[in-house]
mmCIF file of C-alpha atoms in Angstrom:
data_model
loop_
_atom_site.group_PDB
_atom_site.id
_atom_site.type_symbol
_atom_site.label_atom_id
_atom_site.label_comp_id
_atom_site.label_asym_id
_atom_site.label_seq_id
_atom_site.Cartn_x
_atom_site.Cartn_y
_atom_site.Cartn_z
ATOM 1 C CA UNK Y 1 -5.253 -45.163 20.005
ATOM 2 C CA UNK Y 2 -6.232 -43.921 23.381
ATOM 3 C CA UNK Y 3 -8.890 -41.260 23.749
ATOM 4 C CA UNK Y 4 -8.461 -38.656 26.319
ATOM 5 C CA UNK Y 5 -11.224 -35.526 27.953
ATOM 6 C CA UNK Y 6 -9.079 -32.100 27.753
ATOM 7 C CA UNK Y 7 -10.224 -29.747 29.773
ATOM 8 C CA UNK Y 8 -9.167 -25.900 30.151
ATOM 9 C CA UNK Y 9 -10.039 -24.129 33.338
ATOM 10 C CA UNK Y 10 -10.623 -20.493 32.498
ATOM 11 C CA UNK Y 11 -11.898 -17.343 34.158
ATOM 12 C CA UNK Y 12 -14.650 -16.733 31.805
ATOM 13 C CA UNK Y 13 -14.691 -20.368 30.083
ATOM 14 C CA UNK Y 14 -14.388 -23.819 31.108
ATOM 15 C CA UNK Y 15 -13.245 -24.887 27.385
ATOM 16 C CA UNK Y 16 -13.003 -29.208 27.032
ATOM 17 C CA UNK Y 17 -12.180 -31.665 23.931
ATOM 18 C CA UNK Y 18 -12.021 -35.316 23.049
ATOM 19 C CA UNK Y 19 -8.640 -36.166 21.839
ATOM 20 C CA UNK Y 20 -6.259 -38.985 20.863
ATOM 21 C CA UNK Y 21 -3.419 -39.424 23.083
ATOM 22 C CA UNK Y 22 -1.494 -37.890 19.773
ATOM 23 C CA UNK Y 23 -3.199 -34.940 20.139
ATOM 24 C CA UNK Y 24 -5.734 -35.089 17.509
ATOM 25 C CA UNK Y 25 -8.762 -33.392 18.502
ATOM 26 C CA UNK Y 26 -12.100 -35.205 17.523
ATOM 27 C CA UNK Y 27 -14.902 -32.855 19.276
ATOM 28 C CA UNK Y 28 -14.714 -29.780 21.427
ATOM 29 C CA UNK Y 29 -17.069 -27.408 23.443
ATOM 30 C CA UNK Y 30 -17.513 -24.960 26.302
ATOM 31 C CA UNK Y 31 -18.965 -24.149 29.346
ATOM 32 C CA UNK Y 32 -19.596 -21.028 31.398
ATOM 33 C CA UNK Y 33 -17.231 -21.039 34.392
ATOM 34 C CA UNK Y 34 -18.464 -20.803 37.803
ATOM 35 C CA UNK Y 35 -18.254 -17.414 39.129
ATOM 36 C CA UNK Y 36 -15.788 -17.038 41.571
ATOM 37 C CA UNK Y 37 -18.228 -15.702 44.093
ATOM 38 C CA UNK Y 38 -21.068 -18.941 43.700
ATOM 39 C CA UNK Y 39 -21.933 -20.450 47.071
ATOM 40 C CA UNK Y 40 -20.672 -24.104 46.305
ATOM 41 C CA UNK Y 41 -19.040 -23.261 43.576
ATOM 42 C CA UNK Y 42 -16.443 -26.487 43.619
ATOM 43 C CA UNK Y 43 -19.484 -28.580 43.649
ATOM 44 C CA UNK Y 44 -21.403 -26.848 40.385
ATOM 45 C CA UNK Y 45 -17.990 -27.149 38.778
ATOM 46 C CA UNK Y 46 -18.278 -30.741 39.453
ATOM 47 C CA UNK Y 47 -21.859 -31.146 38.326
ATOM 48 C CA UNK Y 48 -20.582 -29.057 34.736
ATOM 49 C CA UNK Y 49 -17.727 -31.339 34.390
ATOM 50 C CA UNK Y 50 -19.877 -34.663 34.862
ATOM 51 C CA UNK Y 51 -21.846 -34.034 32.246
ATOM 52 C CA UNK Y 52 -19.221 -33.026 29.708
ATOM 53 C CA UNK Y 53 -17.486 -36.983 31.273
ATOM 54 C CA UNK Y 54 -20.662 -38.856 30.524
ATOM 55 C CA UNK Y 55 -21.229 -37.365 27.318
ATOM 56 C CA UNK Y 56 -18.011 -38.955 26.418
ATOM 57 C CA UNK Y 57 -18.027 -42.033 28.458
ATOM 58 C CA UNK Y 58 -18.927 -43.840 25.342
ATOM 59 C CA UNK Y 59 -16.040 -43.534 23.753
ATOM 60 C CA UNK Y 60 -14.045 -45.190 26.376
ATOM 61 C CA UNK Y 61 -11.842 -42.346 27.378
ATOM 62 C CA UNK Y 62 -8.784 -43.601 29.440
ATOM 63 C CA UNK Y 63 -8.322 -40.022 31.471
ATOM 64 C CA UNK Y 64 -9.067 -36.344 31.888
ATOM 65 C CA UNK Y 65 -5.891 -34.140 31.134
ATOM 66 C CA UNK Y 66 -6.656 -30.460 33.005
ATOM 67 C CA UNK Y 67 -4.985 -27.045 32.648
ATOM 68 C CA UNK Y 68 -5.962 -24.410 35.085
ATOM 69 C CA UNK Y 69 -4.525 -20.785 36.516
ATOM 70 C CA UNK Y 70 -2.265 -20.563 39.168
ATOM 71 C CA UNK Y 71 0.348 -22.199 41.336
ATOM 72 C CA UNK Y 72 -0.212 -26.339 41.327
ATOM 73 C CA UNK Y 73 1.965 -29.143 43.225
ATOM 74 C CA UNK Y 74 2.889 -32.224 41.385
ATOM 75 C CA UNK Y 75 0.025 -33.740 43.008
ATOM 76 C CA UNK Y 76 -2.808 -31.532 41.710
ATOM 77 C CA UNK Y 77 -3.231 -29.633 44.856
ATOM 78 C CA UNK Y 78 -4.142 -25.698 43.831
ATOM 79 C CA UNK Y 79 -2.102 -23.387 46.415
ATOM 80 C CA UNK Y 80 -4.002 -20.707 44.593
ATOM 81 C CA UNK Y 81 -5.516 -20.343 41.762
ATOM 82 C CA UNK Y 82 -5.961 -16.832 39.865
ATOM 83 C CA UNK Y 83 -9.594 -16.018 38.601
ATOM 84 C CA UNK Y 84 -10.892 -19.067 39.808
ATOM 85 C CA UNK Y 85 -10.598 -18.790 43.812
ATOM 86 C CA UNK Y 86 -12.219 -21.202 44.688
ATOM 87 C CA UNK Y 87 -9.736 -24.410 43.683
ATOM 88 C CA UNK Y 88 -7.327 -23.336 46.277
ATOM 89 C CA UNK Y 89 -6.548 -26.356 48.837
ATOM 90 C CA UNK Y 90 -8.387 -28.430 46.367
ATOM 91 C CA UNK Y 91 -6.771 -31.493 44.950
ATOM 92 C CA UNK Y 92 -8.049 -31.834 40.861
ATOM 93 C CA UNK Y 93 -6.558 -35.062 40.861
ATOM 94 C CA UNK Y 94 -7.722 -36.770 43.635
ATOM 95 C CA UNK Y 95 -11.198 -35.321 43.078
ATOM 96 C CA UNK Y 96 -11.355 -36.455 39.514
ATOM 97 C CA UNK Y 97 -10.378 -39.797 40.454
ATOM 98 C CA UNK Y 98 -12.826 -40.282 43.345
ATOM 99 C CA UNK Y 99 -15.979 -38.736 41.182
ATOM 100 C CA UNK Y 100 -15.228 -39.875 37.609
ATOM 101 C CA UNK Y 101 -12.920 -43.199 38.502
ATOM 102 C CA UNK Y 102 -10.968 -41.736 35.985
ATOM 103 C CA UNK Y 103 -6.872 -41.513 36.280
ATOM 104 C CA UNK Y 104 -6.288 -37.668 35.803
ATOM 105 C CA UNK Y 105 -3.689 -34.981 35.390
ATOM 106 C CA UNK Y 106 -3.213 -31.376 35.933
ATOM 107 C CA UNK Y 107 -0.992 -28.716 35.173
ATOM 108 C CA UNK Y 108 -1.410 -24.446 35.171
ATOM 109 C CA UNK Y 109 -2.707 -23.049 32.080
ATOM 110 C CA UNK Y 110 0.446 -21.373 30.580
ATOM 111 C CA UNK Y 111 2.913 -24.025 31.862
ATOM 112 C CA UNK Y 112 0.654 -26.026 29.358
ATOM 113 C CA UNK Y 113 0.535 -23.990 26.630
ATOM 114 C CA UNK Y 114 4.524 -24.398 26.567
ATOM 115 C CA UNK Y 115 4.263 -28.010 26.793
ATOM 116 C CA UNK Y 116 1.998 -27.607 23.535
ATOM 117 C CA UNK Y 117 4.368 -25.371 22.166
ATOM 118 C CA UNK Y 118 7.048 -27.405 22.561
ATOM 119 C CA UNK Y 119 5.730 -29.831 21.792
ATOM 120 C CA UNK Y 120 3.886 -29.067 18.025
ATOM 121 C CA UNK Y 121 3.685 -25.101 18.201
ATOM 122 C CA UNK Y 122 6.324 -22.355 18.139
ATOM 123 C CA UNK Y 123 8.695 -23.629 20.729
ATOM 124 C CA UNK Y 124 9.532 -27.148 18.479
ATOM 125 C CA UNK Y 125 12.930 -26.834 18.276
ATOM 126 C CA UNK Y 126 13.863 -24.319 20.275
ATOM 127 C CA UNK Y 127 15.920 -25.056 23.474
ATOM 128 C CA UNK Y 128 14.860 -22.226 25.383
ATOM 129 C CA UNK Y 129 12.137 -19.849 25.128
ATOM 130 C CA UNK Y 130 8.713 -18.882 26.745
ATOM 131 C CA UNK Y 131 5.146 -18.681 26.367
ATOM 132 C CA UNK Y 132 3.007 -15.908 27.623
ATOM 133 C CA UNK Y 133 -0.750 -16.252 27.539
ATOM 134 C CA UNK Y 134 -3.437 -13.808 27.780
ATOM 135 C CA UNK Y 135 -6.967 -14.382 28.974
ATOM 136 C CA UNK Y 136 -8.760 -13.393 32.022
ATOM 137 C CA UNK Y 137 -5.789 -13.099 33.595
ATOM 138 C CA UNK Y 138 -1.879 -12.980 32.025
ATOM 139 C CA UNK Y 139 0.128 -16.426 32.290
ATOM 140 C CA UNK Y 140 3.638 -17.415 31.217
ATOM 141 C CA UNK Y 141 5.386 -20.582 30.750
ATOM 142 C CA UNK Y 142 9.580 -21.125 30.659
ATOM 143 C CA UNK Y 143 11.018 -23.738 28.965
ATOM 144 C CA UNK Y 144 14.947 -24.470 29.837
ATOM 145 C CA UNK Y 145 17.001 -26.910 27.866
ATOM 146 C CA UNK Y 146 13.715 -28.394 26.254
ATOM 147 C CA UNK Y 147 12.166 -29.061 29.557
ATOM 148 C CA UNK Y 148 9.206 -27.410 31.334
ATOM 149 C CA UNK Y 149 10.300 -25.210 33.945
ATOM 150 C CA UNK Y 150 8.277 -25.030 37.087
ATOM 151 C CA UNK Y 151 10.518 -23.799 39.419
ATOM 152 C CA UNK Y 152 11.157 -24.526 43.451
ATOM 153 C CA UNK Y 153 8.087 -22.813 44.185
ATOM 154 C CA UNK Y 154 5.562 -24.131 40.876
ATOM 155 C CA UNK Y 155 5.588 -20.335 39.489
ATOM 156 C CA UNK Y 156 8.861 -19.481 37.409
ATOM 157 C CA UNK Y 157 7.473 -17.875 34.309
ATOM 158 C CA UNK Y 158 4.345 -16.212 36.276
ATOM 159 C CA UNK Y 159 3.995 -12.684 35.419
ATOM 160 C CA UNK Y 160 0.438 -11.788 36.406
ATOM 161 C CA UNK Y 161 1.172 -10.344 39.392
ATOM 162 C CA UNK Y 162 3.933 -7.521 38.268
ATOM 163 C CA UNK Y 163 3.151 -4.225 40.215
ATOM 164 C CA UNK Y 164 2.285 -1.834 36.764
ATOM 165 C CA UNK Y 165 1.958 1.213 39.162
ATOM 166 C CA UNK Y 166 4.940 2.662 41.650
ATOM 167 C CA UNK Y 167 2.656 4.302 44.352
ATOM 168 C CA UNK Y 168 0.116 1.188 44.391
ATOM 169 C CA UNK Y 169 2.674 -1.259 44.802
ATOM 170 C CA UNK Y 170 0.028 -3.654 46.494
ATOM 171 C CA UNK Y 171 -3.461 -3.043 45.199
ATOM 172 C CA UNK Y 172 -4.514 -6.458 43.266
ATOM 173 C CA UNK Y 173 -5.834 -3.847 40.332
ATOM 174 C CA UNK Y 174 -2.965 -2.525 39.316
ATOM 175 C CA UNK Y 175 -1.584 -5.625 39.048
ATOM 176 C CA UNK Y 176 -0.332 -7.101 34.949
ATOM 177 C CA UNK Y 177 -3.088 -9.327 34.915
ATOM 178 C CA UNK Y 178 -5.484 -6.683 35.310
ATOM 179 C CA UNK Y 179 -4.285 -4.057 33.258
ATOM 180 C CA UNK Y 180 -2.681 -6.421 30.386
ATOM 181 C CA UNK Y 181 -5.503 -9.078 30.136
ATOM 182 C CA UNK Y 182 -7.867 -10.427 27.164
ATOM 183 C CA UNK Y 183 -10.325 -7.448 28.075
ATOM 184 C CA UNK Y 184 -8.028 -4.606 28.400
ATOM 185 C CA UNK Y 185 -6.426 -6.056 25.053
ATOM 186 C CA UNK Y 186 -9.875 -5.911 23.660
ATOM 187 C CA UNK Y 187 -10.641 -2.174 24.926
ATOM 188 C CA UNK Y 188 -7.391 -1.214 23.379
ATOM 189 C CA UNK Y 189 -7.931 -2.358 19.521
ATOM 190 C CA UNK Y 190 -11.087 -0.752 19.910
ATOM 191 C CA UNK Y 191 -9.874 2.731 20.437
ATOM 192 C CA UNK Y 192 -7.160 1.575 17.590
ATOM 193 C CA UNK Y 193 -9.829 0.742 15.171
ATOM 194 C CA UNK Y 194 -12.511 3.272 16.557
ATOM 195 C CA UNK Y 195 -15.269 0.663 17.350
ATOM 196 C CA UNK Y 196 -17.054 0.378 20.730
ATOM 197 C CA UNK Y 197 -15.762 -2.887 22.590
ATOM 198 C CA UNK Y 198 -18.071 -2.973 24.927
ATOM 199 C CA UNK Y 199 -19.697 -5.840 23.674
ATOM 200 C CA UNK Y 200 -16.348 -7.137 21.539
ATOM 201 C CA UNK Y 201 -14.701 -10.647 22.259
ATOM 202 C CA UNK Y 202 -11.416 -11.640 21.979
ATOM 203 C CA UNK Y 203 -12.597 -13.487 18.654
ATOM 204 C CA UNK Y 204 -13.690 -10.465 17.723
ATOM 205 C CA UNK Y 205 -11.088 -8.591 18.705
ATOM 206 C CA UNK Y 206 -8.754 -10.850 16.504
ATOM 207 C CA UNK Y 207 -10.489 -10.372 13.568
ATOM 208 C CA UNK Y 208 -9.371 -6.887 13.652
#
């Protein structure tokens, strides 16, 4: 069975995996991401991903399968791209292909997480239904008659950018991804459970 490199594009982690092409994981690990304000930062992304490709090179993977935030075209061109500015009017697929000469494939973070749902998760079964995910930012993804549903414009299902106050209709902060994300969950269940978060994960937040 074919191995594939899985790799998660997130604000605060670049997460990856060795899988079968069934899904089975083998081996996974993590990365810092670049911060959104590195000069070069497309490039140091690169030079992280490289070394997570020839680590696995060995074992003959066939492809690298990417999720990342924000709005993507069929092609793997990033119109824009959440936490992670700097992939916007870059193509992942095309760039993956010409530095790895690996075939590749990309699709935004949530949209994914309903494929996987879908697919093996909570969704199996269900002909319509939707996925909402919450990390450094807040993601959702629609499923319609058992099919992904991107919409006409590559967004239907996003709901990170919801105005959450009436009289700052257009400041970015007051925005659902900022005031519902993984860190604002985190600051929450600490004032529930009376512990400091300030140094709390979302791991850690879960085990609460």
């Amino acid at each position: 069975m074919d191995k594939y490199l899985l790799v998660d594009n997130g604000g605060t982690l670049t997460k990856y995996a060795l899988a079968y092409e069934d899904g089975t994981i083998l081996e996974n690990g993590e990365f810092d991401a670049v911060d959104r304000k590195a000069q070069g930062a497309v490039e140091k992304y690169f030079a992280l991903l490289g070394e997570v490709v020839e680590k696995y090179r060995k074992d003959d993977i066939k492809g690298i399968c990417i999720s990342c935030p924000g709005r993507i075209e069929d092609s793997g061109m990033v119109l824009d791209a959440g936490a992670l500015p700097y992939f916007i009017g870059v193509n992942l697929v095309e760039e993956c292909q010409k530095r790895f000469g690996l075939k590749a494939s990309i699709e935004n973070d949530a949209k994914c997480a309903a494929l996987a749902e879908l697919v093996s998760g909570g969704l199996k079964g269900c002909k319509n239904g939707m996925v909402i995910t919450i990390g450094t930012g807040l993601g959702g993804g629609v499923v319609v008659n058992n099919q992904l549903h991107k919409g006409s414009c590559y967004c239907a299902g996003e709901i990170s950018v919801i105005p959450m106050n009436m009289f700052k209709f257009y400041d970015e902060k007051y925005t659902s991804s900022n005031l519902l994300n993984t860190r604002a969950l985190i600051r929450m269940i600490g004032e529930a459970v009376g512990v400091d978060s300030t140094n709390m994960n979302g791991k850690d937040a879960f085990e609460y």
